[in-house]
Short mmCIF file of C-alpha atoms in Angstrom, two decimals:
data_model
loop_
_atom_site.label_atom_id
_atom_site.label_comp_id
_atom_site.label_asym_id
_atom_site.label_seq_id
_atom_site.Cartn_x
_atom_site.Cartn_y
_atom_site.Cartn_z
CA ASP A 9 -4.75 -85.18 -10.86
CA LEU A 10 -7.91 -85.92 -11.52
CA ARG A 11 -11.38 -84.66 -12.10
CA LEU A 12 -14.48 -86.56 -11.52
CA THR A 13 -17.93 -85.89 -13.08
CA THR A 14 -20.89 -88.58 -12.57
CA LEU A 15 -24.87 -88.58 -11.04
CA LEU A 16 -23.98 -92.10 -9.69
CA GLU A 17 -26.09 -92.80 -6.72
CA SER A 18 -23.47 -95.00 -4.32
CA GLY A 19 -20.62 -91.66 -5.26
CA ALA A 20 -18.56 -90.76 -8.34
CA VAL A 21 -16.19 -92.61 -5.97
CA MET A 22 -16.93 -95.95 -4.37
CA ILE A 23 -14.73 -97.10 -1.31
CA GLU A 24 -15.78 -100.65 -0.04
CA GLY A 25 -14.13 -102.99 2.42
CA ASP A 26 -10.49 -102.70 4.21
CA ARG A 27 -8.96 -100.39 1.85
CA SER A 28 -7.20 -97.25 2.33
CA PRO A 29 -6.54 -95.03 -1.05
CA VAL A 30 -5.34 -91.93 -1.39
CA LEU A 31 -6.72 -89.83 -3.42
CA LEU A 32 -3.91 -86.82 -4.20
CA ARG A 33 -5.58 -82.84 -6.06
CA CYS A 34 -9.08 -85.11 -6.73
CA GLU A 35 -12.12 -82.29 -8.26
CA LEU A 36 -15.09 -83.63 -7.76
CA SER A 37 -17.91 -81.89 -8.57
CA GLY A 38 -21.81 -82.48 -9.86
CA ASN A 39 -22.10 -86.41 -8.38
CA ILE A 40 -24.88 -87.10 -6.23
CA VAL A 41 -22.49 -87.97 -3.49
CA GLY A 42 -18.86 -87.33 -4.53
CA VAL A 43 -16.64 -90.32 -1.87
CA ASN A 44 -18.61 -92.85 -0.61
CA CYS A 45 -16.71 -94.47 2.08
CA GLY A 46 -18.02 -97.44 3.16
CA GLN A 47 -17.70 -99.65 5.96
CA GLY A 48 -14.20 -100.72 7.22
CA SER A 49 -12.46 -98.17 4.35
CA SER A 50 -9.55 -95.33 6.07
CA PRO A 51 -9.31 -93.40 2.69
CA LYS A 52 -7.44 -89.95 2.93
CA LEU A 53 -8.33 -87.64 1.05
CA ILE A 54 -5.17 -84.19 0.11
CA ASP A 55 -6.00 -81.37 -1.86
CA CYS A 56 -9.11 -82.48 -2.46
CA THR A 57 -11.77 -80.21 -3.93
CA PHE A 58 -15.63 -81.45 -3.67
CA THR A 59 -18.71 -78.69 -4.95
CA ARG A 60 -21.50 -78.86 -6.83
CA ASN A 61 -22.53 -81.94 -5.36
CA LEU A 62 -26.40 -82.60 -5.21
CA VAL A 63 -27.21 -84.30 -1.82
CA TYR A 64 -23.86 -85.48 0.38
CA PRO A 65 -20.53 -84.27 -1.23
CA ILE A 66 -18.71 -86.77 0.94
CA VAL A 67 -19.52 -90.52 3.09
CA ALA A 68 -18.66 -91.79 6.12
CA ASP A 69 -20.78 -95.11 5.94
CA GLY A 70 -19.06 -97.67 9.46
CA SER A 71 -14.71 -95.38 7.42
CA ALA A 72 -12.60 -93.37 9.50
CA PRO A 73 -11.54 -90.96 6.18
CA GLU A 74 -8.56 -87.74 6.53
CA LEU A 75 -8.79 -85.42 5.18
CA ILE A 76 -6.35 -83.22 4.80
CA GLY A 77 -5.79 -79.92 2.58
CA CYS A 78 -9.21 -80.29 1.23
CA THR A 79 -12.08 -77.37 0.60
CA ILE A 80 -15.71 -78.70 0.57
CA SER A 81 -17.94 -75.74 -1.61
CA GLY A 82 -20.81 -74.21 -3.48
CA ASN A 83 -22.61 -77.99 -2.91
CA ALA A 84 -26.06 -78.82 -2.24
CA GLY A 85 -26.23 -80.61 0.32
CA THR A 86 -24.46 -81.92 3.86
CA ALA A 87 -20.79 -81.36 2.82
CA LEU A 88 -19.89 -84.13 5.22
CA TYR A 89 -23.12 -87.14 6.44
CA CYS A 90 -21.28 -89.56 8.80
CA HIS A 91 -22.42 -92.64 10.63
CA ARG A 92 -22.44 -96.35 11.83
CA GLY A 93 -19.39 -95.17 13.93
CA SER A 94 -18.16 -93.30 11.99
CA ARG A 95 -14.42 -91.40 12.49
CA PRO A 96 -13.37 -89.37 9.45
CA VAL A 97 -10.89 -86.61 10.97
CA LEU A 98 -10.36 -83.64 9.13
CA THR A 99 -6.82 -80.75 9.12
CA ASN A 100 -6.59 -77.48 7.17
CA CYS A 101 -9.67 -77.40 5.54
CA VAL A 102 -12.09 -75.45 4.39
CA ILE A 103 -16.27 -76.04 4.37
CA VAL A 104 -17.68 -73.29 2.78
CA GLY A 105 -21.36 -72.37 1.28
CA ASN A 106 -23.16 -75.13 1.47
CA ARG A 107 -26.74 -75.31 1.45
CA SER A 108 -28.83 -78.50 3.67
CA GLY A 109 -32.25 -79.36 4.25
CA HIS A 110 -30.64 -80.08 6.78
CA THR A 111 -27.48 -79.40 8.04
CA GLY A 112 -25.29 -77.19 6.51
CA GLY A 113 -21.76 -78.67 7.54
CA ILE A 114 -21.21 -82.01 9.55
CA TYR A 115 -24.83 -84.32 10.56
CA CYS A 116 -23.76 -87.34 12.62
CA ARG A 117 -25.33 -89.79 13.91
CA ASP A 118 -24.88 -93.36 15.43
CA ARG A 119 -22.06 -93.57 17.32
CA SER A 120 -19.55 -91.38 14.72
CA SER A 121 -16.61 -89.26 16.18
CA PRO A 122 -15.74 -86.30 13.84
CA VAL A 123 -12.57 -84.87 14.52
CA LEU A 124 -11.90 -80.74 13.02
CA THR A 125 -8.33 -79.47 13.84
CA ASN A 126 -7.27 -75.96 12.20
CA CYS A 127 -10.94 -75.18 10.18
CA LEU A 128 -12.62 -72.49 8.58
CA ILE A 129 -16.74 -72.97 8.45
CA ALA A 130 -17.88 -69.93 6.51
CA GLY A 131 -20.89 -68.49 4.98
CA ASN A 132 -22.95 -72.71 4.99
CA TRP A 133 -26.93 -72.72 5.20
CA GLY A 134 -28.81 -75.76 6.51
CA ARG A 135 -32.81 -75.59 7.08
CA TYR A 136 -32.51 -76.75 11.11
CA VAL A 137 -28.85 -76.70 11.30
CA SER A 138 -26.20 -73.75 9.58
CA VAL A 139 -22.86 -76.43 10.75
CA GLY A 140 -23.58 -79.06 12.92
CA PHE A 141 -26.22 -81.88 13.80
CA PHE A 142 -25.06 -84.43 16.80
CA ASP A 143 -27.08 -87.27 17.32
CA ILE A 144 -26.67 -90.89 19.47
CA GLU A 145 -23.69 -91.18 20.74
CA SER A 146 -21.76 -89.30 17.91
CA THR A 147 -18.36 -87.17 20.03
CA ALA A 148 -17.65 -83.90 18.13
CA THR A 149 -14.06 -82.30 18.74
CA PHE A 150 -13.73 -78.83 16.82
CA THR A 151 -9.47 -77.89 18.06
CA ASN A 152 -8.29 -74.11 16.21
CA CYS A 153 -11.46 -73.88 14.30
CA THR A 154 -13.56 -70.74 12.75
CA ILE A 155 -15.99 -70.76 12.57
CA SER A 156 -18.32 -67.82 11.53
CA GLY A 157 -20.79 -65.79 8.94
CA ASN A 158 -22.74 -69.97 8.86
CA SER A 159 -26.67 -69.14 9.41
CA GLY A 160 -30.20 -71.53 9.74
CA GLY A 161 -33.89 -71.52 9.34
CA ILE A 162 -35.91 -73.44 12.04
CA ASP A 163 -33.90 -74.06 14.88
CA VAL A 164 -31.40 -71.10 13.50
CA ALA A 165 -28.89 -73.18 15.46
CA VAL A 166 -24.96 -72.81 14.77
CA PHE A 167 -24.92 -76.91 16.87
CA TYR A 168 -27.08 -79.48 18.09
CA CYS A 169 -26.70 -81.82 20.74
CA SER A 170 -29.20 -84.38 21.29
CA ALA A 171 -29.24 -86.36 23.72
CA ASN A 172 -26.30 -88.95 24.62
CA THR A 173 -23.85 -86.91 22.97
CA LEU A 174 -19.92 -84.75 23.92
CA THR A 175 -19.68 -81.85 21.54
CA THR A 176 -15.13 -80.91 23.21
CA ILE A 177 -14.53 -76.95 21.22
CA SER A 178 -11.45 -75.38 22.38
CA HIS A 179 -8.99 -72.65 20.88
CA SER A 180 -12.17 -71.99 18.14
CA ILE A 181 -13.44 -68.63 17.29
CA ILE A 182 -17.45 -69.28 16.73
CA TRP A 183 -18.89 -65.44 15.75
CA ASP A 184 -21.58 -64.08 13.10
CA ASN A 185 -22.92 -66.88 13.65
CA VAL A 186 -27.38 -65.37 12.29
CA GLY A 187 -28.29 -66.45 15.34
CA GLY A 188 -26.28 -65.58 18.22
CA SER A 189 -23.69 -66.82 20.26
CA ILE A 190 -22.88 -70.15 20.22
CA GLY A 191 -26.58 -70.84 19.52
CA VAL A 192 -26.35 -74.07 20.69
CA ARG A 193 -30.06 -76.19 21.30
CA ILE A 194 -28.98 -79.20 24.18
CA ALA A 195 -30.90 -81.87 24.93
CA ALA A 196 -30.96 -83.08 28.04
CA ALA A 197 -28.28 -85.59 28.79
CA ALA A 198 -25.56 -83.87 26.47
CA GLY A 199 -22.60 -82.15 27.06
CA LEU A 200 -21.15 -79.38 25.41
CA GLN A 201 -17.43 -78.53 26.72
CA VAL A 202 -15.63 -74.71 24.78
CA ALA A 203 -12.36 -73.82 26.76
CA PHE A 204 -9.64 -71.33 25.29
CA SER A 205 -12.58 -69.95 22.56
CA CYS A 206 -13.55 -66.57 21.28
CA ILE A 207 -17.63 -67.25 21.16
CA GLU A 208 -20.57 -64.74 20.14
CA ASP A 209 -22.16 -63.78 23.72
CA ALA A 210 -23.69 -61.61 26.75
CA GLN A 211 -21.22 -63.26 28.76
CA PRO A 212 -17.87 -65.71 28.20
CA CYS A 213 -18.66 -68.76 27.31
CA PRO A 214 -18.30 -72.10 30.83
CA GLY A 215 -15.11 -72.81 30.66
CA GLU A 216 -11.64 -72.09 31.78
CA GLY A 217 -9.82 -69.00 29.67
CA ASN A 218 -12.98 -68.41 26.69
CA ILE A 219 -13.85 -65.00 26.14
CA ASN A 220 -16.04 -62.97 24.13
CA LEU A 221 -14.60 -60.32 22.27
CA ASP A 222 -14.97 -59.48 18.95
CA PRO A 223 -11.85 -61.06 16.87
CA SER A 224 -11.94 -58.67 14.93
CA PHE A 225 -11.45 -59.99 11.81
CA CYS A 226 -10.12 -58.44 8.75
CA ALA A 227 -12.16 -59.44 6.49
CA TRP A 228 -15.04 -61.17 5.67
#
């Protein structure tokens, strides 16, 4: 168990090269950057908490971090920033209440491919996009995720998908986000695939097995 509080711009934890450390039950709080995963690294973070960080709680730079059971909440920046072909994998994670001048949840570019499974993404705010901004040939996958109560500013969108990106959503709930519906802005030559999901809209989202029935959350 470890509590890390610093103001290093490179990150409270900087992982470089072919390294794959395991961080277990760590709390990273009050940093400019929480964990900076550099080129070629593949760290595993288990049951870690990221809170009150100022820019990026987690940065993936050409790396493949794995987060299991982590909580990213109350940060003043994008919860996860990945670029240069990064492949972050998040399982059973909570991304809640983050606020950013750009994207509240996940900002991916440069052929990055985040994969999120069984994650809750709720109550995030971004000046441009609330949950996901995907750019420059990135591929994002959401499976068994709940995305609710997020709000955006200028674009008022849950997701923004630029040209030559692909976003895949399956077995997920996207409901009660500011902007309504799935809130996706898709550029030409961008792809969006949705299947077996509950999406707020006047009609079920195109794709196999989709519905638009109120999920009747027990509490919010």
